[in-house]
CSV table of C-alpha atoms in Angstrom, one decimal:
chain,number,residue,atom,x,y,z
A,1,UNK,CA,279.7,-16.2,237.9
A,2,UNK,CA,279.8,-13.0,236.0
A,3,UNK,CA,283.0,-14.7,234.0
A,4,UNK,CA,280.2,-17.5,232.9
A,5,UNK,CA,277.1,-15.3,232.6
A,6,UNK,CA,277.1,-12.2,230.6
A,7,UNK,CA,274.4,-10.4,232.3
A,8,UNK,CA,274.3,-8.9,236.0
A,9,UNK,CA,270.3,-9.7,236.6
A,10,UNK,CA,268.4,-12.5,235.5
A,11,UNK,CA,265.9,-14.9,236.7
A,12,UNK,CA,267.3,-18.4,236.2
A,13,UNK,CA,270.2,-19.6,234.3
A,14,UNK,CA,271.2,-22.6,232.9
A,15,UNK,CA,275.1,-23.3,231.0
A,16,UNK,CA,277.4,-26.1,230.2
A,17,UNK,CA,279.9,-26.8,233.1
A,18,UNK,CA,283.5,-25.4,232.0
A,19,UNK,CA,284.8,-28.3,233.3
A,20,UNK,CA,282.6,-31.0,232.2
A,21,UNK,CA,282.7,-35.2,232.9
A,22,UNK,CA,281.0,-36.1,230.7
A,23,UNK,CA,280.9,-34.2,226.8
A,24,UNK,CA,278.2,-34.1,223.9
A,25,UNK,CA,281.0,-34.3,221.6
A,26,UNK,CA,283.3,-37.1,223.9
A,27,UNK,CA,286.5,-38.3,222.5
A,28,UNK,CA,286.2,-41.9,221.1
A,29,UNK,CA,287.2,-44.8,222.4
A,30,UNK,CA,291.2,-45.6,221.0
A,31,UNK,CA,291.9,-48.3,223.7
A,32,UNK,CA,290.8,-51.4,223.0
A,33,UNK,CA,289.1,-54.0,225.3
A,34,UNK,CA,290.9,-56.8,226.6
A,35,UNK,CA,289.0,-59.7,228.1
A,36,UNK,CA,288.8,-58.2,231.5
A,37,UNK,CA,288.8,-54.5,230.8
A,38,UNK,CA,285.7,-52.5,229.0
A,39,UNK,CA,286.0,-49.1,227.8
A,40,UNK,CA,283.2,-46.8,226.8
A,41,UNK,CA,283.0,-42.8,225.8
A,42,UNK,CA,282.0,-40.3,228.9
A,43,UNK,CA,279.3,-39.1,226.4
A,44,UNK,CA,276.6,-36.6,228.3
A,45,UNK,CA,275.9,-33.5,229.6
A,46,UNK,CA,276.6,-31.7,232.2
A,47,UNK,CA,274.8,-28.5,233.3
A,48,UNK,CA,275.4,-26.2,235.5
A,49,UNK,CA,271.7,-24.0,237.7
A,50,UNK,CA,272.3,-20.7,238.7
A,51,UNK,CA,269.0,-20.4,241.1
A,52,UNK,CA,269.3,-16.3,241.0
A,53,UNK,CA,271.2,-13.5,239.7
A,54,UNK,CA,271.6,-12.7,243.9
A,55,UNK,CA,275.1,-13.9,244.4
A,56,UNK,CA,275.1,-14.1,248.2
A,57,UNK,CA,271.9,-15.3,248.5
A,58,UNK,CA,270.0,-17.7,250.6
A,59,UNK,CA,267.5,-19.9,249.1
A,60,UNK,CA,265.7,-20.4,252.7
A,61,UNK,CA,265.0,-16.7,252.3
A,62,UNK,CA,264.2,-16.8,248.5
A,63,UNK,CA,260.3,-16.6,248.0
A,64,UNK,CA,258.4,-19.6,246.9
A,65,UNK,CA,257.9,-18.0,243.3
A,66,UNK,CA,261.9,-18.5,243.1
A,67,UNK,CA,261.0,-22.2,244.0
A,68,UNK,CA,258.1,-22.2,241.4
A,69,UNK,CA,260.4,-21.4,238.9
A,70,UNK,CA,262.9,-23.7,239.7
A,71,UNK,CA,260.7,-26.3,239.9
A,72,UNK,CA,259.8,-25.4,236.4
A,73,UNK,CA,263.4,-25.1,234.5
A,74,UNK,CA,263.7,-28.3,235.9
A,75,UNK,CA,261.0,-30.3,234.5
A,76,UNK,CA,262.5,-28.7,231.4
A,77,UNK,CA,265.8,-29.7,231.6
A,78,UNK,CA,264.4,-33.1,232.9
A,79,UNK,CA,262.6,-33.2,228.7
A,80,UNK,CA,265.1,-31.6,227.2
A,81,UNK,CA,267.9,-33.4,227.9
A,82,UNK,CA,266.2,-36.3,228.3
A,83,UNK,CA,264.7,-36.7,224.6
A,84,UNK,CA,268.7,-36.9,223.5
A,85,UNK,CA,269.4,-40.5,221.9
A,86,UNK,CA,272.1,-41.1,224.0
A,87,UNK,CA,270.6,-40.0,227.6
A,88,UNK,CA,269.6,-42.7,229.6
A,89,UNK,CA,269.4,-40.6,233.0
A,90,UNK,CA,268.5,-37.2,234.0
A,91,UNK,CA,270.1,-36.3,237.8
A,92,UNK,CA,269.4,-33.2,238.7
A,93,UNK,CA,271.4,-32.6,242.3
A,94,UNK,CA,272.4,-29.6,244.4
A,95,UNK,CA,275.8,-30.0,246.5
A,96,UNK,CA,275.5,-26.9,249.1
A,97,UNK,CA,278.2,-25.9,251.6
A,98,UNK,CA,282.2,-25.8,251.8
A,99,UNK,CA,281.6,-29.4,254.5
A,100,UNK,CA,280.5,-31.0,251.3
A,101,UNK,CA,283.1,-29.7,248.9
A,102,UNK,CA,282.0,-26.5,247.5
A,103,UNK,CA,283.7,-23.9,246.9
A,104,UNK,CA,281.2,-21.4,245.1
A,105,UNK,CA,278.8,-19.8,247.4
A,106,UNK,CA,276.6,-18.5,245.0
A,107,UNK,CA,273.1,-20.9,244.9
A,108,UNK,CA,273.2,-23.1,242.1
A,109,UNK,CA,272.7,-26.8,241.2
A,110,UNK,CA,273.9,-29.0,239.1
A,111,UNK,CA,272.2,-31.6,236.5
A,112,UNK,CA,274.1,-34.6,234.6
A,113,UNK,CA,272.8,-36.6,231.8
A,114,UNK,CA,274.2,-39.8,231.8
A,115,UNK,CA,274.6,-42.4,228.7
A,116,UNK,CA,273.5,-45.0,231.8
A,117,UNK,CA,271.2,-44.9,234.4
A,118,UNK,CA,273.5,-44.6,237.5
A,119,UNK,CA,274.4,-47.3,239.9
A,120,UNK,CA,272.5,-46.7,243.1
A,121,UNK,CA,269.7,-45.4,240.9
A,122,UNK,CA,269.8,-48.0,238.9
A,123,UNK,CA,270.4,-50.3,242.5
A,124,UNK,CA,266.9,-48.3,243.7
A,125,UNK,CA,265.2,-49.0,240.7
A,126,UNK,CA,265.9,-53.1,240.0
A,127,UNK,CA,264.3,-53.2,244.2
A,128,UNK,CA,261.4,-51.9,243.1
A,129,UNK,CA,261.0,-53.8,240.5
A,130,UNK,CA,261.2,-57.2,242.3
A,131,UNK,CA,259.2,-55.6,244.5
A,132,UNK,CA,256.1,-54.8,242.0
A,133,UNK,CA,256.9,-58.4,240.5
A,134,UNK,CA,256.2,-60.2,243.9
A,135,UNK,CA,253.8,-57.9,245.8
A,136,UNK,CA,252.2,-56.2,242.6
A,137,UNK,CA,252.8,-52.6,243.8
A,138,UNK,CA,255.5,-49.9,243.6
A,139,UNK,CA,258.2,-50.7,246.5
A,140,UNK,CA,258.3,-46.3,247.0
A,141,UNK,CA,254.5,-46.0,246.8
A,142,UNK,CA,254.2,-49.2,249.7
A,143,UNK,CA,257.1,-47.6,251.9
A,144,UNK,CA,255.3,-44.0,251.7
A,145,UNK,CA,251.7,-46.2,252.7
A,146,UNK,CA,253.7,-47.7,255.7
A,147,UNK,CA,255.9,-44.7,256.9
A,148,UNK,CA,252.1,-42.6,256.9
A,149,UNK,CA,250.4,-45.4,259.2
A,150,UNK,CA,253.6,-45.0,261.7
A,151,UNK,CA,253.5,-41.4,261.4
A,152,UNK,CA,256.8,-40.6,263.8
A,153,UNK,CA,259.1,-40.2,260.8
A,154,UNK,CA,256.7,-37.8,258.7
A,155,UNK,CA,257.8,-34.2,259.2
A,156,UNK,CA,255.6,-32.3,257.1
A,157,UNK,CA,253.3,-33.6,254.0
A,158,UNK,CA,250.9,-31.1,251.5
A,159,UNK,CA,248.4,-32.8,249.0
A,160,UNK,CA,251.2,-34.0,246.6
A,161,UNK,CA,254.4,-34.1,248.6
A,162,UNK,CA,255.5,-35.9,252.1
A,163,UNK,CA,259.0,-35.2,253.7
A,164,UNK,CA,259.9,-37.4,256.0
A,165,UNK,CA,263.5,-39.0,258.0
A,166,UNK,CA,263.4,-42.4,256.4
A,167,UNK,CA,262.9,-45.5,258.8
A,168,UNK,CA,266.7,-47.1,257.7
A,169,UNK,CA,268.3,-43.1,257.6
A,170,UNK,CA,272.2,-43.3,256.5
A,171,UNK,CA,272.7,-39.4,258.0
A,172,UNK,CA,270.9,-37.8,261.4
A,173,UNK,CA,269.0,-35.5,259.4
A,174,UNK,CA,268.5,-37.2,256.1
A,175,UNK,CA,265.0,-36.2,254.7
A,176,UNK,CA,263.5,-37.6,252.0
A,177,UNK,CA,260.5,-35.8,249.9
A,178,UNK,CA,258.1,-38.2,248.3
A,179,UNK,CA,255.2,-37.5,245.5
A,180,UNK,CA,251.8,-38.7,247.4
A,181,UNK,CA,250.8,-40.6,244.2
A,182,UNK,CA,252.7,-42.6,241.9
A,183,UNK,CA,254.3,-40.3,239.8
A,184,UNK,CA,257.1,-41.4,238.0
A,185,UNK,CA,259.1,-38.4,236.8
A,186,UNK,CA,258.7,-34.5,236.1
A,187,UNK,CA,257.2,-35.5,232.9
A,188,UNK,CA,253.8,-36.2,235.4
A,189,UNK,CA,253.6,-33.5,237.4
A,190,UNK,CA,250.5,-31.2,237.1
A,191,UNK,CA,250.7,-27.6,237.6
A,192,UNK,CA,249.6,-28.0,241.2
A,193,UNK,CA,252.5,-30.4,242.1
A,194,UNK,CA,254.6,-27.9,240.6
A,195,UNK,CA,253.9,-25.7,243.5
A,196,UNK,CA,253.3,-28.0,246.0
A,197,UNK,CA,257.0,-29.5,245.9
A,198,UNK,CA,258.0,-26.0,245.7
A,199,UNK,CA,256.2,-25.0,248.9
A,200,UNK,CA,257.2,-28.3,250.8
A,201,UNK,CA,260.9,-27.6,249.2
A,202,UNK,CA,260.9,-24.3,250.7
A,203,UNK,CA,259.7,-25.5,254.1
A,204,UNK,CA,262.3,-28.2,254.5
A,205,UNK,CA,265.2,-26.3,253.5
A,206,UNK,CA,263.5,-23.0,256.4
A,207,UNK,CA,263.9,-26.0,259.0
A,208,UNK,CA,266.9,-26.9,258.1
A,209,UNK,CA,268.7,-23.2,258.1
A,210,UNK,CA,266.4,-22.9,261.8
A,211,UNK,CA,268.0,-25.9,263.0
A,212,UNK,CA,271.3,-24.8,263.8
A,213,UNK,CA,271.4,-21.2,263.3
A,214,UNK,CA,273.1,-21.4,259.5
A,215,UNK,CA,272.6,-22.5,256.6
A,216,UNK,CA,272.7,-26.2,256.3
A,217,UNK,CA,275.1,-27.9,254.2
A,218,UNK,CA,273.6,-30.7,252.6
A,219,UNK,CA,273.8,-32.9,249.3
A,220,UNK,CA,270.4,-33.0,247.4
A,221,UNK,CA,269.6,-35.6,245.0
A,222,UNK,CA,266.3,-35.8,242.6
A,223,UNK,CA,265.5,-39.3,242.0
A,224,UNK,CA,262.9,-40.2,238.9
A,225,UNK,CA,262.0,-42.6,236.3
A,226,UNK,CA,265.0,-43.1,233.5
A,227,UNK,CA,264.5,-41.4,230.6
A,228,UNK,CA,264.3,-43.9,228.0
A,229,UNK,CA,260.4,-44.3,229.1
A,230,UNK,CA,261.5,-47.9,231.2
A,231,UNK,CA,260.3,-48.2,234.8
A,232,UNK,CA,257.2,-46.3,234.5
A,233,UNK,CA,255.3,-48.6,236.8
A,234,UNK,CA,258.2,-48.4,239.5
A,235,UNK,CA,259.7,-45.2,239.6
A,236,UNK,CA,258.8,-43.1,241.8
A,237,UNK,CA,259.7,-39.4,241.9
A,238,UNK,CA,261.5,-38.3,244.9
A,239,UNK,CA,264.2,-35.9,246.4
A,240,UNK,CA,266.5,-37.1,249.0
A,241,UNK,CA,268.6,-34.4,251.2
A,242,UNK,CA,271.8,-35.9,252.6
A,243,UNK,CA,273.0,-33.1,255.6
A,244,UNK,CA,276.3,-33.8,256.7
A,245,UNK,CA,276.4,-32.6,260.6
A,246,UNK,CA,274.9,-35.0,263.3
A,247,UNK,CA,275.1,-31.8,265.9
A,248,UNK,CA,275.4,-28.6,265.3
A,249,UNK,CA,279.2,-28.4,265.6
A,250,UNK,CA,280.0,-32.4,264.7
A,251,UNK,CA,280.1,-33.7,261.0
A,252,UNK,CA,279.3,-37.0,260.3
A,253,UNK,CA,282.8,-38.1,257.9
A,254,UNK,CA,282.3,-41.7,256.4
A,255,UNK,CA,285.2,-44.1,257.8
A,256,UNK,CA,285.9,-47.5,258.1
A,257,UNK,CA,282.1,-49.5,257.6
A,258,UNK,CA,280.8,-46.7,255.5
A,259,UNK,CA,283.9,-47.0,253.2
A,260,UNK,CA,285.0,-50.0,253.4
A,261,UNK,CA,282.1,-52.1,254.0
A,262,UNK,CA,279.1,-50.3,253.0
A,263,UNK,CA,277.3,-50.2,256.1
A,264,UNK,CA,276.5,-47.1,257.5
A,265,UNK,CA,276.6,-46.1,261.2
A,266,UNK,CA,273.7,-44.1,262.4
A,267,UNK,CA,273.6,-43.3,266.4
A,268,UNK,CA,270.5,-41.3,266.0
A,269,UNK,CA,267.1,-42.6,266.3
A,270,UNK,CA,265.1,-41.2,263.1
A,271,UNK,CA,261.7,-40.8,264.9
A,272,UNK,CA,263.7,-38.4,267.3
A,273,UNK,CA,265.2,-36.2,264.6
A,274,UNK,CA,261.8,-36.2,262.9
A,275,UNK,CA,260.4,-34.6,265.8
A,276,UNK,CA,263.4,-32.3,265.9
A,277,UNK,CA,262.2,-31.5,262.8
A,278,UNK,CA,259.0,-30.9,263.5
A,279,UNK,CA,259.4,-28.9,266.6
A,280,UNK,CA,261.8,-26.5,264.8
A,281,UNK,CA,260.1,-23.7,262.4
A,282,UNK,CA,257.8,-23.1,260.2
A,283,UNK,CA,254.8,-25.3,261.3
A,284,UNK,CA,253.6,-26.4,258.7
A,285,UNK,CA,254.1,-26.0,255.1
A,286,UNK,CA,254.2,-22.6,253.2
A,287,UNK,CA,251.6,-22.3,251.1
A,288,UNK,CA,251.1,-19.8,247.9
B,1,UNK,CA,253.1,-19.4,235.5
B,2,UNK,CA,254.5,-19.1,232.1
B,3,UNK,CA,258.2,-20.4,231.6
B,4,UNK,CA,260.1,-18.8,228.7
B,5,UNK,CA,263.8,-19.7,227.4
B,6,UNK,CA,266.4,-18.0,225.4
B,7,UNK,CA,269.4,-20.0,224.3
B,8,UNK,CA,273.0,-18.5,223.5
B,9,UNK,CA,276.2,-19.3,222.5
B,10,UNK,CA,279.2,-18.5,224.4
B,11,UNK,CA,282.4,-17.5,223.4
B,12,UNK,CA,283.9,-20.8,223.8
B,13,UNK,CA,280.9,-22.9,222.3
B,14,UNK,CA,279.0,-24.0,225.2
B,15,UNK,CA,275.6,-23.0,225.4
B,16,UNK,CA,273.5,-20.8,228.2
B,17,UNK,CA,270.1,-20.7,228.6
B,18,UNK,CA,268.3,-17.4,230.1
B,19,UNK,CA,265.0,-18.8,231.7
B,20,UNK,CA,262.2,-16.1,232.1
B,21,UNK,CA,258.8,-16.3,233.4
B,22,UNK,CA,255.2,-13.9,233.4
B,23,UNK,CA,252.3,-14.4,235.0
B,24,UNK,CA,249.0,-15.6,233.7
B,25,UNK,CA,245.9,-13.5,233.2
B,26,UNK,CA,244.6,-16.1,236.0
B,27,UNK,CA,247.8,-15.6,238.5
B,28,UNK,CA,247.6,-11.5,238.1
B,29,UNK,CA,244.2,-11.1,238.8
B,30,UNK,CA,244.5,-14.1,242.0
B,31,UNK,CA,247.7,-11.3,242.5
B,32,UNK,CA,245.4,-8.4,242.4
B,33,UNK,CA,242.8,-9.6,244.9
B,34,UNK,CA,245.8,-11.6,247.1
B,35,UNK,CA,247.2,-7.4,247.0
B,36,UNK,CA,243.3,-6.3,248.0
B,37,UNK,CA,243.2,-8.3,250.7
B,38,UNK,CA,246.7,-7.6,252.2
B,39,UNK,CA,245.6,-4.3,252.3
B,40,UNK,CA,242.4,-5.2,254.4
B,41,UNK,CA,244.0,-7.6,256.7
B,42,UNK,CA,241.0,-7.8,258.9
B,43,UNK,CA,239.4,-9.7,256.3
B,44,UNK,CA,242.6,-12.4,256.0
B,45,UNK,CA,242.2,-16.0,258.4
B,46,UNK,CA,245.1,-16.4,260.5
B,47,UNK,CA,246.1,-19.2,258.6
B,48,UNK,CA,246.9,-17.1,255.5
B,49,UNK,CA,250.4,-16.5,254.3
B,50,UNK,CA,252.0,-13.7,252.4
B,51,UNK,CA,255.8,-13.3,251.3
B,52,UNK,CA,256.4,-9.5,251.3
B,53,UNK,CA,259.9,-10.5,248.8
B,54,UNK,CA,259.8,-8.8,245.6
B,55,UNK,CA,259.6,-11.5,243.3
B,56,UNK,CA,256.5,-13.8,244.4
């Protein structure tokens, strides 16, 4: 990092990835169409978050003014890049660990801005829709009512934010965080759900370091309302944490159904890994 | 918390953003008394929490 930032100690840090997908200044198009075949310029942004200066640090030990802060530069980014003509879609994410392909250790995230809202985004999205259309409420908003009058999948929940293993869980310790109310993007949070989603961040990712005894791997993704303004009544702002390991030495890989046919094999009961969840430290969540 | 940004150019064109952030009047004086009362901890519930890291 000290090739892409020229300055040893600083808060938070935001910069254009070297190697980027997709470009503000993208090549046009030369090929043409053919009847079958569409092309379209890779025209974006893509950002790279360095979460501290501290190169070897661990987030799970940061304290939760670091999360604060996050939490902040990314509503930013969120507006920022999201007021560009050409930005449908603002996904922030956060791939963690050498098990999930990365080879820098130091914390950072990543955010791309697509020209399109992405496919299983956009797959989440038109459910919810159909969903308000024939039951008159948003589909995330219904699901969080249901998985709170269960209650064996919540983990841990503060005035704004709920974490929970979700009832149809692709990984053994997937863990999604859902806003309380219906709020549709960073664009809606208040100052308090700044710090709640911080402090219920922060908890999540302390139980998931305690789990095993290391520092989990895991693939985060930031879910929210496109930014075109479309979908206000059923997006539903929410983070979903995708840990690769099913045991503390087993990894779960994607094969054969996952691959090939789209269904994923899960041999863990959520409710169970909830309460493994639950059971392993802090109780409760960290407050300010 | 106050969020503050300051954009540059990099050699090669791209930009980087420094992100810095101060306190409130509010958030320094909850700071002071959250300071006051770690120092009388008899006075703290036992459901209060305190990070003793640098930057909270």
């Amino acid at each position: 990092m000290s090739t892409e930032v020229p300055a040893e100690d600083y808060d938070i840090v935001v910069f254009e990835n070297k190697f980027p997908s997709l470009q503000q200044d993208s090549a046009e198009v030369t090929e043409k169409d053919s009847k079958f075949f569409k092309h379209g310029k890779a025209q974006g942004i893509c950002e790279v978050v360095l979460f501290t200066s501290n190169h070897d640090g661990i987030m799970s030990e940061k304290p939760l003014s670091r999360y604060i802060k996050l939490v902040k530069v990314w509503r930013d980014r969120y507006r920022e890049l999201g007021d560009k003509d050409y930005i449908d879609y603002v996904f922030i994410f956060e791939n963690k660990g050498e098990e999930v392909g990365v080879t820098l250790h130091h914390p950072h995230g990543q955010i791309y801005a697509y020209p399109f809202i992405p496919p299983v985004i956009e797959q989440e999205l038109n459910s919810s829709k159909e969903y308000l259309g024939k039951e008159g409420k948003c589909l995330f908003c219904k699901n969080l009512e249901e998985e709170k009058k269960d209650g064996r999948r919540i983990i841990i929940s503060n005035d704004s934010f709920t974490a929970l293993v979700p009832f149809s869980a692709s990984y053994t310790y997937e863990v999604h965080i859902y806003a309380n109310e219906h709020l549709p993007s960073f664009n809606d949070f208040s100052e308090k759900e700044e710090i709640d989603l911080a402090a219920i961040l922060k908890t999540i990712l302390m139980k998931f370091d305690n789990l095993f005894g290391f520092a989990l791997p895991y693939v985060m993704a930031i879910h929210q309302q496109p930014t075109k303004g479309t979908g206000k009544e059923y997006s539903h702002f929410h983070i979903e944490f995708y840990p690769p390991y099913r045991t503390k030495d087993k990894l779960k890989y994607l094969a054969g159904s996952e691959i090939g046919a789209g269904a994923f094999i899960n041999n863990c009961l959520p409710e169970e890994k909830a309460q493994e969840l639950r059971d392993t430290p802090p109780d409760g969540v960290i407050s300010y | 918390m106050q969020i503050h940004k300051k954009r540059i150019k990099k050699e090669d064109g791209r930009y980087l953003i420094y992100y810095t952030f101060t306190d409130t009047e509010e958030e320094k004086e909850g700071r002071d008394v959250r300071a006051e009362m770690e120092s009388h901890p008899e006075t703290m519930d036992n459901n209060s929490h305190s990070s003793t890291e640098q930057d909270l």
